[in-house]
Amino acid sequence: MTSPDELYQAHRELLDRAISAASARDYWSAFPESPSKKVYGDQAAPAGDRAFTALLGQTFAVDVPGAVGTVSTERSPYGLELGISYPKGDPQALVAAARAATPGWRDIGPEGRAGVAVEILQQLHARVFELAHTVQHTTGQAFVMAFQAGGTHALDRGLEAVAYALAATTRMPARASWSKGPLHLEKTATVVGRGVGLVIGCTTFPTWNGYPGLFASLVTGNPVIVKPHPGAVLPLAVTVQVCRAVLTSAGLNPDIVTLAAEDPGDGIAATLATHPEVRIVDFTGSSEFGDWLEANARQAVVYTEKAGLNTVVVDSTADYQGLLGNLAFSLSLYSGQMCTTPQNILVPRDGISTDAGHRSAAEFGADLAAALDKLLGDPRRAAGTLGAIVNDGVFSRLTEAGTAPAIVHPSTAVADEQFPGATIRTPLVVQLDAADEKTYTREWFGPVSFLITTDSTAHSLQVFSETVRAHGALSALVHSTSPSVLDAARSAALDAGVHLSENLTGGVFVNQTAAFSDLHGTGANPAATAALTDDWFVAGRFFTLQSRRHVDPS
Amino acid sequence: MTSPDELYQAHRELLDRAISAASARDYWSAFPESPSKKVYGDQAAPAGDRAFTALLGQTFAVDVPGAVGTVSTERSPYGLELGISYPKGDPQALVAAARAATPGWRDIGPEGRAGVAVEILQQLHARVFELAHTVQHTTGQAFVMAFQAGGTHALDRGLEAVAYALAATTRMPARASWSKGPLHLEKTATVVGRGVGLVIGCTTFPTWNGYPGLFASLVTGNPVIVKPHPGAVLPLAVTVQVCRAVLTSAGLNPDIVTLAAEDPGDGIAATLATHPEVRIVDFTGSSEFGDWLEANARQAVVYTEKAGLNTVVVDSTADYQGLLGNLAFSLSLYSGQMCTTPQNILVPRDGISTDAGHRSAAEFGADLAAALDKLLGDPRRAAGTLGAIVNDGVFSRLTEAGTAPAIVHPSTAVADEQFPGATIRTPLVVQLDAADEKTYTREWFGPVSFLITTDSTAHSLQVFSETVRAHGALSALVHSTSPSVLDAARSAALDAGVHLSENLTGGVFVNQTAAFSDLHGTGANPAATAALTDDWFVAGRFFTLQSRRHVDPS
């Protein structure tokens, strides 16, 4: 048995480094993102493959307090038969178990909890190849992306949340002395969690979007019930399994983290989210359910990350090929099934000025389509970038949008050698005018984007600011060589409440954010009430309780 | 004109000191609490008196955008004729003015805003004698208390909020460089306020409870509408007047801070609090309206400080006279009209052990009554401690409680030489049993306390924890010589979610908290959603928006 204090001592250097990176906002990562043998050795990949294969067709080995029967709800977008079942969660029993485990978790203090959290992250990292397979076959992310976004980047986001939570819960000293003339007091400050935490996972990024809330709630002193999306249970089931094993081996009650698997339609997310003892809700998913949670989970603080109208404003560029290649990749990565994928691309009707000369709006559309075809011309490479369509909802939106009268780039099927059953599609780009706001102010999550002609860049910025203020966004991008346009775009982004990327023409993409440096979400527009990760994301999860008494000053 | 940057430079040392004090939690104060001539000079007191007298019978000189007519709603608890009228606020016009002033306030940045805020505090301090009179004649606090709690301590609490807000808004660097292999980005982070702030003042501590929210919202980038209680407009009107003068002289739009005076029953607090553009609400006052705000001001973050069942658990003591004197003062100060005054005093039926021998519960009651009589025996000293009854609500609760069958200490009238019209009363202490929970789980704000007999100290702790969990509390006190009882009391306080004072027998009182060291409120029980001041109190008032772009690494 390794105590929480011993785990803290073992991981203290890493924690200090993580806190310092989060404060500096420069590049830092604790978990190498390359799945190459040079980094992970010869055996890691095949061992991960075997571990994943051993899970197939089994009842997953995780204790769930009060579970009744099992559920089996997943279907691989790659067509692999999963056949995994999970103990079915009972909301009342899960909350009761979480409550019972709370005092012991409170008493070990912030450092002990951070030590346990880092140990969990390290043990998940030891299973990162297995974890990548679980992400691939639930979300449809291609393997390398699943390894990175679903594995190492998710672990980085988890560690970032640990760092913020530890810094926030230790900023006020646990002991202080107070002297005023003849009066001398000793004071203590104790961090107490807000209550039971609930993490509601999504189907596309179960780990990347789930880990921040999970680890932020844990380190601030709360037990967490993990409620995965029925379509992506496995990555979070592995996570809960590791959490419980680490808790147990640290001599703690494992019910600090439990799994709440359900059949689609059981609605236990709503039951749990409105339970009086559930005081923290983290949610990633549809605007519809996110808005419902914000309105109805009144007894809890609710951190949501929903959807919006991610926007690109194209004014001018000094690197036209770079612009096209960068944007084509952003539209293609994981078939646009990212909450940060651009949907609305605003271009002046009269065209743009580039280093390759003036390009009309129509020419820009044709050039973007050509860039997509070039990027996705080789089927193997295309499959590795696009991944698979996660579910029927995405597919039906794609089908609906494909009936539009003016298509800039049609969506076509791509075959995958390894997984012939995979549903893989290239991005659809539809031509619209700024007047067609009924269409482009809807969210079309998936490989659907709009090339929207406007009167001018000023008009583009106005459409950008107004639509994002009203409907939200998680990302925005501007291309311009004009300092005054960039200034105006920054101002519009501040008004809209969205982060802005400028002139991305190389290997950084608008839909990607880096832990410890980039915030994901702002809270300032309707797409999210949280930013991953800032002080607001952790400060609502705990209280500081003081006690004070006279002491002899000698 | 002094620019915000120049104000920041001028006050930077004080700000650094305040941030460091808030971090260390040791004793520190920026505003001397003694109104003596030695500190403030010979002329400060008479000048303050003259300035206050000049306000009487006048229309108060403050510009209110869109005001229609005037209101005159105050009545001094000391019987002084005030006759002051104020421009009457129009909610829509106030919100529109606040919105229009926002961009300029955002653009000066956290340091500039903190510089302006400290300048406001300094200029309020220059008028602290006048401010004390305004507090005395609206709240009924005796002059010295009004000078301290309503003046210098309020300024300290305001500065503490400035320090927290500045630290929180500058923790993420405004500029960062990010390099990953060949990729180099420059990133900026801009703090943006959540929206219009609303501060709803109370009638007993308009400045002490109003300043933290006012200054926290200001420094984090928000305009603030100050809505005073109709019974205590003047202290906040002076505050708004100073804010607007400082803003104007710094070249800023004064509508960053506006006054919303109303007639009783106009209900503009509710109108403003539910306005879509009002995104932050700070409220101090009744549980009834506080709960209503939490339930209905859904578009805003709502920081409330309401009422609760402040509890004293008496087990044993090594300084019986110290205990009695300390408790008698806590019950008497400002006639118990503090949200932190003890209401429920729990004593084992079999009595307590003290350095003066065993005392039965009845003997303890008699000794406490004697201590009250001793403290309040001299009318002049009594008036200086008790202050005046603020309004009819307090008076009618006192009258109702006085009909109880078993009175430990009756409430009696005290005459004030200087203000014969003042309504001054000593504290009422009523004998109850733990079974009389229908009575003591009600809040009896004012000079009404209960001496409640229990089966044992363990029973007392159970009653303490259960009633505070259910009904809330802002303070708690335990007296015991037993380490195990103190441990159990600390544990009960953590469960109840309330700060705990232990064995206070000297010059520190359970109903007083010190800025920069003691938190006021916890958020962990129903009495408040906020603590003055912690990171949670400021983190919800702003967002951080990033932008990023490629740079040449050279």
Tab-separated table of C-alpha atoms in Angstrom, chain A residues 23-27 33 99 106 164 171-173 176-180 183 185 187 190 192 194 294-295 298 301 469 490 493-495 497 499-510 512 514 517-519 522-524 535-536 539-540 543-550, chain B residues 23-27 33 99 106 164 171-173 176-180 183 185 187 190 192 194 294-295 298 301 469 490 493-495 497 499-510 512 514 517-519 522-524 535-536 539-540 543-550:
chain	number	residue	atom	x	y	z
A	23	SER	CA	1.092	29.634	-15.035
A	24	ALA	CA	3.593	30.384	-17.836
A	25	ARG	CA	1.271	29.174	-20.637
A	26	ASP	CA	4.241	28.087	-22.735
A	27	TYR	CA	4.502	24.713	-24.436
A	33	GLU	CA	2.117	12.203	-28.004
A	99	ARG	CA	-21.531	10.244	0.037
A	106	ARG	CA	-11.785	15.147	2.505
A	164	TYR	CA	-5.212	24.114	-11.199
A	171	ARG	CA	-3.408	29.153	-2.196
A	172	MET	CA	-4.844	29.925	1.231
A	173	PRO	CA	-2.447	28.582	3.866
A	176	ALA	CA	-1.903	31.138	9.791
A	177	SER	CA	-0.970	33.218	12.807
A	178	TRP	CA	-2.751	36.499	13.468
A	179	SER	CA	-1.559	39.087	15.968
A	180	LYS	CA	-3.116	42.456	16.658
A	183	LEU	CA	-4.454	39.518	20.665
A	185	LEU	CA	-4.918	33.819	17.171
A	187	LYS	CA	-6.162	29.957	12.376
A	190	THR	CA	-9.711	23.322	5.605
A	192	VAL	CA	-14.159	20.856	1.799
A	194	ARG	CA	-18.961	20.997	-2.636
A	294	GLU	CA	-28.106	24.620	-16.788
A	295	ALA	CA	-31.812	25.323	-16.282
A	298	ARG	CA	-30.225	24.104	-9.825
A	301	VAL	CA	-22.673	24.233	-10.245
A	469	ARG	CA	-23.004	36.187	-29.442
A	490	ARG	CA	-9.756	40.862	-32.131
A	493	ALA	CA	-13.862	38.246	-30.931
A	494	LEU	CA	-13.849	40.001	-27.542
A	495	ASP	CA	-17.401	41.179	-28.181
A	497	GLY	CA	-16.655	36.099	-26.308
A	499	HIS	CA	-10.918	32.748	-28.610
A	500	LEU	CA	-9.330	33.855	-31.875
A	501	SER	CA	-6.658	32.281	-34.060
A	502	GLU	CA	-4.984	34.478	-36.626
A	503	ASN	CA	-3.451	33.556	-39.989
A	504	LEU	CA	-2.924	29.866	-39.287
A	505	THR	CA	-1.067	28.561	-42.320
A	506	GLY	CA	1.222	25.898	-40.855
A	507	GLY	CA	1.034	23.046	-38.390
A	508	VAL	CA	-1.262	24.671	-35.824
A	509	PHE	CA	-4.979	24.226	-36.481
A	510	VAL	CA	-7.939	26.247	-35.250
A	512	GLN	CA	-6.789	22.100	-31.715
A	514	ALA	CA	-2.876	22.673	-26.229
A	517	SER	CA	-1.356	27.031	-22.878
A	518	ASP	CA	-4.647	27.311	-24.786
A	519	LEU	CA	-7.985	27.623	-23.045
A	522	THR	CA	-14.518	30.744	-22.616
A	523	GLY	CA	-17.805	30.801	-20.721
A	524	ALA	CA	-18.434	34.135	-22.426
A	535	ASP	CA	-9.615	29.219	-11.884
A	536	TRP	CA	-13.368	29.488	-12.411
A	539	ALA	CA	-13.076	27.448	-7.724
A	540	GLY	CA	-16.718	26.380	-7.691
A	543	PHE	CA	-15.251	25.695	0.063
A	544	THR	CA	-12.652	26.844	2.551
A	545	LEU	CA	-13.698	26.524	6.197
A	546	GLN	CA	-11.741	28.279	8.897
A	547	SER	CA	-11.333	27.796	12.601
A	548	ARG	CA	-9.537	30.133	15.012
A	549	ARG	CA	-8.469	30.140	18.651
A	550	HIS	CA	-6.387	32.214	21.064
B	23	SER	CA	-2.145	35.393	0.765
B	24	ALA	CA	-0.494	35.216	4.211
B	25	ARG	CA	-3.791	35.670	6.138
B	26	ASP	CA	-1.960	37.418	8.976
B	27	TYR	CA	-3.117	40.675	10.537
B	33	GLU	CA	-9.613	51.970	12.688
B	99	ARG	CA	-23.459	48.826	-21.176
B	106	ARG	CA	-12.492	46.736	-20.410
B	164	TYR	CA	-8.232	39.243	-5.020
B	171	ARG	CA	-2.570	35.209	-12.865
B	172	MET	CA	-2.665	34.241	-16.529
B	173	PRO	CA	-0.026	36.270	-18.371
B	176	ALA	CA	2.902	34.186	-23.749
B	177	SER	CA	5.206	32.537	-26.255
B	178	TRP	CA	4.629	28.950	-27.275
B	179	SER	CA	7.136	26.861	-29.207
B	180	LYS	CA	6.786	23.229	-30.214
B	183	LEU	CA	5.982	25.887	-34.540
B	185	LEU	CA	3.041	31.113	-31.586
B	187	LYS	CA	-0.541	34.327	-27.546
B	190	THR	CA	-7.551	39.516	-22.411
B	192	VAL	CA	-13.399	40.571	-20.219
B	194	ARG	CA	-19.110	39.010	-17.429
B	294	GLU	CA	-30.769	32.562	-6.512
B	295	ALA	CA	-33.837	30.947	-8.086
B	298	ARG	CA	-30.777	32.799	-13.826
B	301	VAL	CA	-23.946	34.612	-11.149
B	469	ARG	CA	-26.867	22.259	7.542
B	490	ARG	CA	-14.292	21.080	14.276
B	493	ALA	CA	-18.389	22.581	11.781
B	494	LEU	CA	-16.899	21.025	8.622
B	495	ASP	CA	-20.057	18.934	8.223
B	497	GLY	CA	-20.133	24.105	6.465
B	499	HIS	CA	-16.418	28.735	10.229
B	500	LEU	CA	-15.657	27.949	13.873
B	501	SER	CA	-14.257	30.084	16.682
B	502	GLU	CA	-12.920	28.291	19.726
B	503	ASN	CA	-12.766	29.464	23.359
B	504	LEU	CA	-13.022	33.184	22.686
B	505	THR	CA	-12.569	34.815	26.082
B	506	GLY	CA	-10.725	38.022	25.239
B	507	GLY	CA	-10.898	40.821	22.731
B	508	VAL	CA	-11.819	38.760	19.667
B	509	PHE	CA	-15.543	38.202	19.161
B	510	VAL	CA	-17.364	35.532	17.179
B	512	GLN	CA	-16.329	39.970	13.984
B	514	ALA	CA	-10.947	40.625	9.938
B	517	SER	CA	-7.413	36.960	7.392
B	518	ASP	CA	-10.938	35.765	8.233
B	519	LEU	CA	-13.395	34.660	5.587
B	522	THR	CA	-18.448	29.979	3.345
B	523	GLY	CA	-20.896	29.126	0.570
B	524	ALA	CA	-21.110	25.679	2.144
B	535	ASP	CA	-11.147	33.141	-5.472
B	536	TRP	CA	-14.690	31.886	-6.083
B	539	ALA	CA	-13.539	34.113	-10.553
B	540	GLY	CA	-17.155	34.198	-11.720
B	543	PHE	CA	-13.667	35.560	-18.693
B	544	THR	CA	-10.235	35.230	-20.239
B	545	LEU	CA	-10.199	35.425	-24.029
B	546	GLN	CA	-7.137	34.346	-25.970
B	547	SER	CA	-5.779	35.076	-29.389
B	548	ARG	CA	-2.811	33.386	-31.061
B	549	ARG	CA	-0.730	33.819	-34.182
B	550	HIS	CA	2.430	32.461	-35.811
